[in-house]
Tab-separated table of C-alpha atoms in Angstrom:
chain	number	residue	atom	x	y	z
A	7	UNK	CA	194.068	75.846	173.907
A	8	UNK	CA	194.022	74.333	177.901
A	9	UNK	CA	195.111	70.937	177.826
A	10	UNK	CA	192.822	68.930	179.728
A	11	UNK	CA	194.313	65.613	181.895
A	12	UNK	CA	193.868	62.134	180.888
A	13	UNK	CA	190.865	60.651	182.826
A	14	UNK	CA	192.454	58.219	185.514
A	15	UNK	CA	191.721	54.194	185.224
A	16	UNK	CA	190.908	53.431	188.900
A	17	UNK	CA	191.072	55.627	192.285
A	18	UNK	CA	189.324	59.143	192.840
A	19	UNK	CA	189.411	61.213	189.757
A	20	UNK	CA	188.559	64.927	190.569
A	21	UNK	CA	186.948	66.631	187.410
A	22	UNK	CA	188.398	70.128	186.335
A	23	UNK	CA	186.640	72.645	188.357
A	24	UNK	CA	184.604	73.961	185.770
A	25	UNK	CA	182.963	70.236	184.893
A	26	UNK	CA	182.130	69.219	188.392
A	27	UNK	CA	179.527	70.079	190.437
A	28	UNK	CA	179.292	72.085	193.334
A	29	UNK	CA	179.793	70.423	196.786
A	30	UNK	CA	180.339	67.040	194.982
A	31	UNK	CA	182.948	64.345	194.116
A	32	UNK	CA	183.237	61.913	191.302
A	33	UNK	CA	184.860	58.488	192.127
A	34	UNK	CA	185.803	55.951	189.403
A	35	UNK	CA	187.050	53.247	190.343
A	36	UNK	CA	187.599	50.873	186.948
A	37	UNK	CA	184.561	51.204	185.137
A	38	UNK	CA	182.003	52.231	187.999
A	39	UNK	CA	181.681	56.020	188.484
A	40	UNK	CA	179.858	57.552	191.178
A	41	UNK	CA	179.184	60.917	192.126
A	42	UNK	CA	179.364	61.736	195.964
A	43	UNK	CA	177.857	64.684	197.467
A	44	UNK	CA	179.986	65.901	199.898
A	45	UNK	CA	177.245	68.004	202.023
A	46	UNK	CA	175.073	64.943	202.110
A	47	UNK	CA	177.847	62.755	203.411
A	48	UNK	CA	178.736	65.374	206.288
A	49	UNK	CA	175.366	65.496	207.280
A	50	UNK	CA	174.843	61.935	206.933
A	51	UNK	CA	178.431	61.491	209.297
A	52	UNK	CA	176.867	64.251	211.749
A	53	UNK	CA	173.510	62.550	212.259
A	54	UNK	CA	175.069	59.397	212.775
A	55	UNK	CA	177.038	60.871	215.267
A	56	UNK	CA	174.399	62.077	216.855
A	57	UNK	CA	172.067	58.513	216.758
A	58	UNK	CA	174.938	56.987	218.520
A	59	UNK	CA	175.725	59.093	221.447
A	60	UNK	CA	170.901	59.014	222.177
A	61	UNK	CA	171.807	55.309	221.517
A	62	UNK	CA	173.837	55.407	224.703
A	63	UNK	CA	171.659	57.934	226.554
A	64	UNK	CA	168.682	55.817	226.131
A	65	UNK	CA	171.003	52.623	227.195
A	66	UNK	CA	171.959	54.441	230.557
A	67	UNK	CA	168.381	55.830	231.685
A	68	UNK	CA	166.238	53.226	233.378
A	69	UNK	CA	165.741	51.741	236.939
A	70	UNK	CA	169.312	51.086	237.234
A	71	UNK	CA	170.552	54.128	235.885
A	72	UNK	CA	174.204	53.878	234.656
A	73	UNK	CA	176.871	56.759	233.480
A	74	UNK	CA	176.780	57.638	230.006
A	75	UNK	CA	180.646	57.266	230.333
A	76	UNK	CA	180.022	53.636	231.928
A	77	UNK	CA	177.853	52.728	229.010
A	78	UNK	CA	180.502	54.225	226.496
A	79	UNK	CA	183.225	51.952	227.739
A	80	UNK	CA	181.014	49.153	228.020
A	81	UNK	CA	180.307	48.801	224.079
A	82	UNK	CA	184.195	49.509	223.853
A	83	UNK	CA	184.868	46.144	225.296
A	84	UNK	CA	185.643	47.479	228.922
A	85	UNK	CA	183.212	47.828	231.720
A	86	UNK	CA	182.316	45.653	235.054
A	87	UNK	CA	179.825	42.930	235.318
A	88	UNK	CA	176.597	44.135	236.191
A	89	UNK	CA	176.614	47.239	234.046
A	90	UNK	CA	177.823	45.056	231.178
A	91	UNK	CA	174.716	42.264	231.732
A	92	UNK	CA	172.179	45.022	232.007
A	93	UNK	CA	173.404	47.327	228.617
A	94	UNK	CA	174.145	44.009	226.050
A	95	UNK	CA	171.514	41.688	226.985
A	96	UNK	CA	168.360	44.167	228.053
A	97	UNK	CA	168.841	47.739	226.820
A	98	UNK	CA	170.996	47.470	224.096
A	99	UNK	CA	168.750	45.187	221.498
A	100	UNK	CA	165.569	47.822	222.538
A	101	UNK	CA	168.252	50.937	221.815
A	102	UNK	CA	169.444	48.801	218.764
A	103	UNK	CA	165.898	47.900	217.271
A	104	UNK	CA	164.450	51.262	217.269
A	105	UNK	CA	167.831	52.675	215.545
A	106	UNK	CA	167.087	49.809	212.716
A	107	UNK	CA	163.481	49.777	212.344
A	108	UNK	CA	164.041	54.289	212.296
A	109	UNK	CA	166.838	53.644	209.287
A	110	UNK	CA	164.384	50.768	207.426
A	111	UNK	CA	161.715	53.044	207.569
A	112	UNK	CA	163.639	56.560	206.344
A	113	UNK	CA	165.028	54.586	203.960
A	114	UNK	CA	162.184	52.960	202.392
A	115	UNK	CA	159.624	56.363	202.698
A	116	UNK	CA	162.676	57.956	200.629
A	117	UNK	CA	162.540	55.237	197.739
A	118	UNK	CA	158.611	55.628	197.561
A	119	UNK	CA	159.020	59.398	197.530
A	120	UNK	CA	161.721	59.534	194.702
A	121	UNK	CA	159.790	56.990	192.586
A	122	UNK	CA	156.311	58.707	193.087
A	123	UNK	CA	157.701	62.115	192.821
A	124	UNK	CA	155.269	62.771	195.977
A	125	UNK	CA	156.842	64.237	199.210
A	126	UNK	CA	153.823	63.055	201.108
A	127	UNK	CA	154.191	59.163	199.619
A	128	UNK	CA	155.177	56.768	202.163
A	129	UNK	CA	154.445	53.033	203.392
A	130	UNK	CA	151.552	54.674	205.304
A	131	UNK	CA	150.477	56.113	202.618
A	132	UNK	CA	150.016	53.338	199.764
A	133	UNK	CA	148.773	50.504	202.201
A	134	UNK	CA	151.856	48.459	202.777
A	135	UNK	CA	151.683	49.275	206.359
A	136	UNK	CA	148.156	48.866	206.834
A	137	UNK	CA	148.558	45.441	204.835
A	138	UNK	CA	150.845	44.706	207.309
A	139	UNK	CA	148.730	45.437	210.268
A	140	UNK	CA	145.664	43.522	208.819
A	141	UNK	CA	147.166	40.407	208.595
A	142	UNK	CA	149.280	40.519	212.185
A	143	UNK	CA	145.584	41.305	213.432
A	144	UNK	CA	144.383	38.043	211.799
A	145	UNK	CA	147.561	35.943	213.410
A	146	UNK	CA	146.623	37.577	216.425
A	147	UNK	CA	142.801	37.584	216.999
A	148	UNK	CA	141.738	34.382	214.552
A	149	UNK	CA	144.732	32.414	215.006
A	150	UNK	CA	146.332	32.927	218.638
A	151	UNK	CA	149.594	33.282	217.106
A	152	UNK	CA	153.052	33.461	219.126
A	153	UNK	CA	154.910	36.682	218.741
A	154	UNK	CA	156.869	34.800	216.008
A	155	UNK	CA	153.907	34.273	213.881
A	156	UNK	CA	152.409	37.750	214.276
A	157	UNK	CA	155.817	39.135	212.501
A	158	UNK	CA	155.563	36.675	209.899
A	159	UNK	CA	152.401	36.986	209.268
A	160	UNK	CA	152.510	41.011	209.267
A	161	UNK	CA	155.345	40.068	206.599
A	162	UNK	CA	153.328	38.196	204.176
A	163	UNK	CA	150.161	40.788	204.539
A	164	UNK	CA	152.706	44.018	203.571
A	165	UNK	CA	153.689	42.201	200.637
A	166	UNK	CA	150.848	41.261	199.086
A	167	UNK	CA	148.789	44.453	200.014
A	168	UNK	CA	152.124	45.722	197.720
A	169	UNK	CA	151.355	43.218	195.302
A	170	UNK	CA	147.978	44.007	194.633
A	171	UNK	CA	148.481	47.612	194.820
A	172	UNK	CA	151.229	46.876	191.758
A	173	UNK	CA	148.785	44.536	189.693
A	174	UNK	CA	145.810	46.667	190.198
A	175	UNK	CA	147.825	49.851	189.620
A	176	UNK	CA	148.877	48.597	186.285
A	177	UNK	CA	147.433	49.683	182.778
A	178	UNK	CA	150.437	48.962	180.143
A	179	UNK	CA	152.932	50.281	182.719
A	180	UNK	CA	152.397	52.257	186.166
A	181	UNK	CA	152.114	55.427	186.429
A	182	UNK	CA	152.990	57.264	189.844
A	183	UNK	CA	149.437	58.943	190.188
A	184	UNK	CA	147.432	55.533	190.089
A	185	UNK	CA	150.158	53.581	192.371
A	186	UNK	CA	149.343	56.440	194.883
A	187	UNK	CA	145.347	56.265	194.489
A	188	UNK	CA	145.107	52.403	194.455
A	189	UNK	CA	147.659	52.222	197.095
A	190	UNK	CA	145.935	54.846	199.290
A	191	UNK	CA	141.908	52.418	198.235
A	192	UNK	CA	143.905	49.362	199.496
A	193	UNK	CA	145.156	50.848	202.719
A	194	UNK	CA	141.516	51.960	203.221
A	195	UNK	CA	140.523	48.408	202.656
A	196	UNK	CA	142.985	46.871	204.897
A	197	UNK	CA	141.816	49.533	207.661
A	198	UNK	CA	138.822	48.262	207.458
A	199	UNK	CA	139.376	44.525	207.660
A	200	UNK	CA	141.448	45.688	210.867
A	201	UNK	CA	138.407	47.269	212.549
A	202	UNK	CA	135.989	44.621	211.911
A	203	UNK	CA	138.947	41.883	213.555
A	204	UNK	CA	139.196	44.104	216.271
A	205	UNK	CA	135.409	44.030	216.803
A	206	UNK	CA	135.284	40.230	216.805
A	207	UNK	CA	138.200	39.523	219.208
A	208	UNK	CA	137.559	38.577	222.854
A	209	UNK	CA	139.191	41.325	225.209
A	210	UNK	CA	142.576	39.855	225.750
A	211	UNK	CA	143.052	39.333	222.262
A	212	UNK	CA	141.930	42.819	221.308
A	213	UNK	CA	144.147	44.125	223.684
A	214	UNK	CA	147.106	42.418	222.633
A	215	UNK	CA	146.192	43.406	218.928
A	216	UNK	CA	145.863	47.210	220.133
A	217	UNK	CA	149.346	46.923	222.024
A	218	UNK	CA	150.852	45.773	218.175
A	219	UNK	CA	149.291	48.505	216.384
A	220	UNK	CA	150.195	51.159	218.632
A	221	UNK	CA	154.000	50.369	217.230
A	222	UNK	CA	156.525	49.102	220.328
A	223	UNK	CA	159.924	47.939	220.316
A	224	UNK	CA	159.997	47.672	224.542
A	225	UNK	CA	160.975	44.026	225.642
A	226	UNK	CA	162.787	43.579	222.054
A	227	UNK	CA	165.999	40.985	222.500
A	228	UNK	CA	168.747	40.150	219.951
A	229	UNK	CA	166.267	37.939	218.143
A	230	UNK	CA	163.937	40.467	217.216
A	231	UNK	CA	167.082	42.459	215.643
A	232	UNK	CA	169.225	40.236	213.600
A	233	UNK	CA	166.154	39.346	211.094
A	234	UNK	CA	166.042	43.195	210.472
A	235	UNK	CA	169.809	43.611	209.770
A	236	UNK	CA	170.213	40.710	207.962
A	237	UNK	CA	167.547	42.362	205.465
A	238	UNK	CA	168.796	45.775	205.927
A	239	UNK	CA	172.727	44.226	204.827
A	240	UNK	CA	170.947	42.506	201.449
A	241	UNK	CA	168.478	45.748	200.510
A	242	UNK	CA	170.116	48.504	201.675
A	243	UNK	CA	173.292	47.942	198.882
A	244	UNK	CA	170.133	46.943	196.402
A	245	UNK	CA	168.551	50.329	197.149
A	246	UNK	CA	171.712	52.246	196.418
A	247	UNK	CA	172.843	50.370	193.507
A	248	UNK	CA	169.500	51.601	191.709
A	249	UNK	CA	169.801	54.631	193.235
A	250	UNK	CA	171.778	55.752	189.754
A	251	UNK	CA	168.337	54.491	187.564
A	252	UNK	CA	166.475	56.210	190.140
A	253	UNK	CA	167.804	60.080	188.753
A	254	UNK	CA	167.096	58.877	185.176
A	255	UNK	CA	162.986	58.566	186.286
A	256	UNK	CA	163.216	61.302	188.137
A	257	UNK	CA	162.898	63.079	184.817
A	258	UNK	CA	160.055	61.254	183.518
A	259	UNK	CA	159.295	58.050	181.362
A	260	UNK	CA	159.916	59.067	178.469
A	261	UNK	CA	163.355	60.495	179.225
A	262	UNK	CA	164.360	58.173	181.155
A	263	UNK	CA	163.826	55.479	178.540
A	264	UNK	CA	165.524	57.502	176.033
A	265	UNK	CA	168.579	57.541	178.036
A	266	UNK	CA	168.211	53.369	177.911
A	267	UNK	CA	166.814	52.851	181.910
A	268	UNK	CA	164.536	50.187	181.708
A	269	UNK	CA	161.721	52.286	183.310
A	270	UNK	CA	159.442	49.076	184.332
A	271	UNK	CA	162.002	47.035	185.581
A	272	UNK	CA	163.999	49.179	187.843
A	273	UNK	CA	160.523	50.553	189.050
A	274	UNK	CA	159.238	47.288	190.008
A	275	UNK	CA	162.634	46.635	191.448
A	276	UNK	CA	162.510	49.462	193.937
A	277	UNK	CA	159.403	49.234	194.938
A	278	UNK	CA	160.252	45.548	196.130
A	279	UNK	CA	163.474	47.100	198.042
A	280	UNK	CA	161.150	49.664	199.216
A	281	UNK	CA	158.142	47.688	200.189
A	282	UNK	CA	160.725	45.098	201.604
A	283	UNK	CA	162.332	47.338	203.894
A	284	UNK	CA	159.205	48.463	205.161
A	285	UNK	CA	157.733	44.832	206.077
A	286	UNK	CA	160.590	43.874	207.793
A	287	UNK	CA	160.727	47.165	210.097
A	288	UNK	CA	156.463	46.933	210.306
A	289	UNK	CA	157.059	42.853	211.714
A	290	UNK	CA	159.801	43.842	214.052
A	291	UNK	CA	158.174	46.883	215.926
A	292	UNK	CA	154.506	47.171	214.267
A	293	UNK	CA	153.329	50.112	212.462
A	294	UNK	CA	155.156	53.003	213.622
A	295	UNK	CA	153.580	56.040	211.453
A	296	UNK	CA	155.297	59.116	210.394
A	297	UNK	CA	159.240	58.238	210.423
A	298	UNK	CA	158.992	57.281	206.721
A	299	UNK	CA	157.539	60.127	205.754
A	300	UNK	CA	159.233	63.382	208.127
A	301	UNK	CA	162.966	61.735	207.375
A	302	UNK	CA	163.205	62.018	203.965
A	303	UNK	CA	161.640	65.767	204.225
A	304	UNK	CA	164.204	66.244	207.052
A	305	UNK	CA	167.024	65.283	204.912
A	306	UNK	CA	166.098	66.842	201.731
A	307	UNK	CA	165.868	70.138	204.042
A	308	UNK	CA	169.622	69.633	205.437
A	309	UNK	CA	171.060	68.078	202.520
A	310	UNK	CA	169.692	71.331	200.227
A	311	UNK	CA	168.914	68.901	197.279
A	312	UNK	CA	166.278	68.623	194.999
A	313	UNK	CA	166.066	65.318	195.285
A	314	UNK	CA	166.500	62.658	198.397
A	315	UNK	CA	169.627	61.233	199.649
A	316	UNK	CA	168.761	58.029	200.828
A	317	UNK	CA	171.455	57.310	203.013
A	318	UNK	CA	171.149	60.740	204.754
A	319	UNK	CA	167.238	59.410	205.324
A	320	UNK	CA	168.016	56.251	206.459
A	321	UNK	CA	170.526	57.776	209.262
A	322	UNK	CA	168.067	60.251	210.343
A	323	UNK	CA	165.556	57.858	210.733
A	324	UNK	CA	167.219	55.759	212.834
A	325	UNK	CA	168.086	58.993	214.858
A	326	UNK	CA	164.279	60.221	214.813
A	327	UNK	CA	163.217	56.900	216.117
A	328	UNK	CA	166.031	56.670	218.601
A	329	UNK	CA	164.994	59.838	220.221
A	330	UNK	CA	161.268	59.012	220.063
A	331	UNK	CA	161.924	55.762	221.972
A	332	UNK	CA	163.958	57.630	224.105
A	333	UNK	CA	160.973	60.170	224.943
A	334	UNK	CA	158.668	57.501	225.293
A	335	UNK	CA	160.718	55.588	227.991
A	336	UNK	CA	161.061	59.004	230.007
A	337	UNK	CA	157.951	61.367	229.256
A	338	UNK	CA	155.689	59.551	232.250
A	339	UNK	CA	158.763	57.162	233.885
A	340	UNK	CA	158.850	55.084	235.903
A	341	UNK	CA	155.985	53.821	233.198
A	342	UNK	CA	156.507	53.991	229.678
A	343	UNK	CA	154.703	54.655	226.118
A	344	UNK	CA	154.976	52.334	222.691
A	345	UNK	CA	157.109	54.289	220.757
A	346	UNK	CA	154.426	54.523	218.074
A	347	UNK	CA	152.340	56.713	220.040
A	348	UNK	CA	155.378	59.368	220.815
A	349	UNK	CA	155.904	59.164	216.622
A	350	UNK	CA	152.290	59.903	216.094
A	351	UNK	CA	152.297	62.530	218.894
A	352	UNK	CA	155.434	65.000	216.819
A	353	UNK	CA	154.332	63.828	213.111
A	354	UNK	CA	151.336	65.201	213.389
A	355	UNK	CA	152.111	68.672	214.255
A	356	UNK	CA	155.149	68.292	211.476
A	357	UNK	CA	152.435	67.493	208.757
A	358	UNK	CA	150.348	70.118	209.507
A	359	UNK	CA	153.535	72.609	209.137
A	360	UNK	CA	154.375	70.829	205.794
A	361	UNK	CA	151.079	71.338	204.504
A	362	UNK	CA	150.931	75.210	205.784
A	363	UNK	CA	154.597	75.713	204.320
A	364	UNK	CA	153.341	73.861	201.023
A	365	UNK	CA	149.914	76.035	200.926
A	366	UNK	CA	152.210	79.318	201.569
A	367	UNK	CA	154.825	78.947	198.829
A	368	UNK	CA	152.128	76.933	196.145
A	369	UNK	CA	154.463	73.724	195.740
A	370	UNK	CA	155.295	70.878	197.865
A	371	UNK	CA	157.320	71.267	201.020
């Protein structure tokens, strides 16, 4: 007989090779365990790598163009005074809000497609954004509403459209395939309500409404940032702690309840994160499409997984919208695009080769 050694109290506890999985390591530390895939964390490290350094290539492109090695030292704490007025108080918040509202949204499209079991689910998809962009139209065209207002109000429309896509989803419990077909009926709805506002505004208003929807982060300062990583500090740790309930419905009600998840409650629970996360990206830039839902394909492709990861989602998303904001300030310079448009622009080519992909091999890319 192979003696086998004594599980370890605290610190990292490597399992005998035969017991742990491939590419992964366990961690306990006291009575919390956690299993850390090592190939989503490299890929998570590289990406992040890689959303820093177009951070500081979009920082140093503009009329006053600036070194990329200028810009690095400036964030370091060195740097001369112009350069260092021009990259902390006008590029860096715009360079800074797309990386945020890019990790809200990957993040949250990644929690919708895990709980729906749909790689095509995302706040696009099941009206939250549309919610959102119904009632910043309202703020906007009925009310006259400051920029303040308009993200508040697009705050308050994303979560109830998510509210009554919940209540009206539910029949003794909520199934995945009903939350997806009431959500997509209420987005419809909202789209509507959208149009006819838009019909009924005076020209300046409608303009100012179009400019919202189009999704734009230009002329965004430090105040338009802190609300979103203030909510992005409380719901990204939320997300992950659930992520471990999230595996158990992965494999179905039933199972999942035998192995004691509370299926409801942690389902209800990360839909809130989810639906939370998207609001507060959808009030800070408007409805950007398509991040939510190529991110979490993106890193399910690098990451080799069955399932997810949703922190290598949320760091390509930042790094998707990074370089989309990046394209948009350069494709037609000296004048620029809302970032919204660029998104819309690549995501829909990307869907079309998801679809073709899923068509080819008969399951979903």
């Amino acid at each position: 007989m192979i003696a086998t050694p004594a599980p370890q109290e605290t610190g990292a506890v490597r399992l005998p090779p035969d017991m742990r999985p491939r590419g992964a390591l366990c961690i306990r530390l006291g009575p919390v365990s956690a299993r850390v895939d090592l190939r989503a964390v490299a890929i998570s490290l590289g990406a992040g790598a890689l959303a820093f350094l177009v951070l500081c290539w979009s920082v140093s492109v503009g009329d006053y163009p600036i070194a990329l090695s200028e810009v690095i030292r400036t964030l370091a704490g060195q740097g001369v005074d112009p350069e260092r007025l021009v990259i902390h108080e006008l590029r860096l918040p715009r360079a800074t809000l797309a990386a945020s509202v890019g990790a809200a949204f990957g993040l949250s499209g990644a929690i919708f497609q895990r709980i729906t079991g749909n790689p095509l689910a995302s706040p696009d998809l099941i009206g939250v954004n549309s919610g959102a962009a119904a009632s910043a139209v309202a703020v906007i065209v009925v009310f006259a509403g400051s920029p303040t207002q308009v993200a508040a109000g697009s705050l308050v429309g994303a979560g109830l459209a998510a509210l009554a896509v919940y209540l009206l989803a539910w029949k003794a419990g909520v199934s995945t395939y009903r939350l997806i077909l009431i959500g997509i009926a209420v987005g419809a709805f909202m789209s509507a309500v959208t149009s006819w506002l838009l019909t009924k505004a005076d020209i300046y208003d409608a303009a100012r409404a179009a400019l919202w929807l189009a999704g734009d982060v230009s002329g965004a300062g430090w105040d338009d940032v802190q609300p979103l990583w203030t909510a992005l500090a409380v719901l990204t740790p939320a997300a992950l702690v659930l992520a471990r309930q999230l595996r158990m419905l992965e494999l179905g009600d039933d199972a999942a309840r035998a192995l004691g998840a509370r299926v409801e409650r942690v389902r209800g629970l990360l839909l809130l994160v989810g639906v939370g996360l998207a609001a507060v990206a959808v009030s800070a830039s408007g409805p950007i499409v398509f991040v939510a839902l190529a991110a979490p394909h993106i890193a399910r492709r690098l990451t080799g997984g069955r399932t997810v990861g949703l922190l290598p989602a949320a760091v390509l998303g930042a790094l998707l919208l990074g370089l989309s904001d990046l394209a948009a300030k350069r494709i037609i310079a000296p004048s620029e695009l809302p970032v919204g448009i660029v998104t819309a622009i690549l995501g829909a080519p990307y869907l079309l080769v998801l679809l073709a992909l899923s068509n080819r091999i008969g399951r979903g890319a």
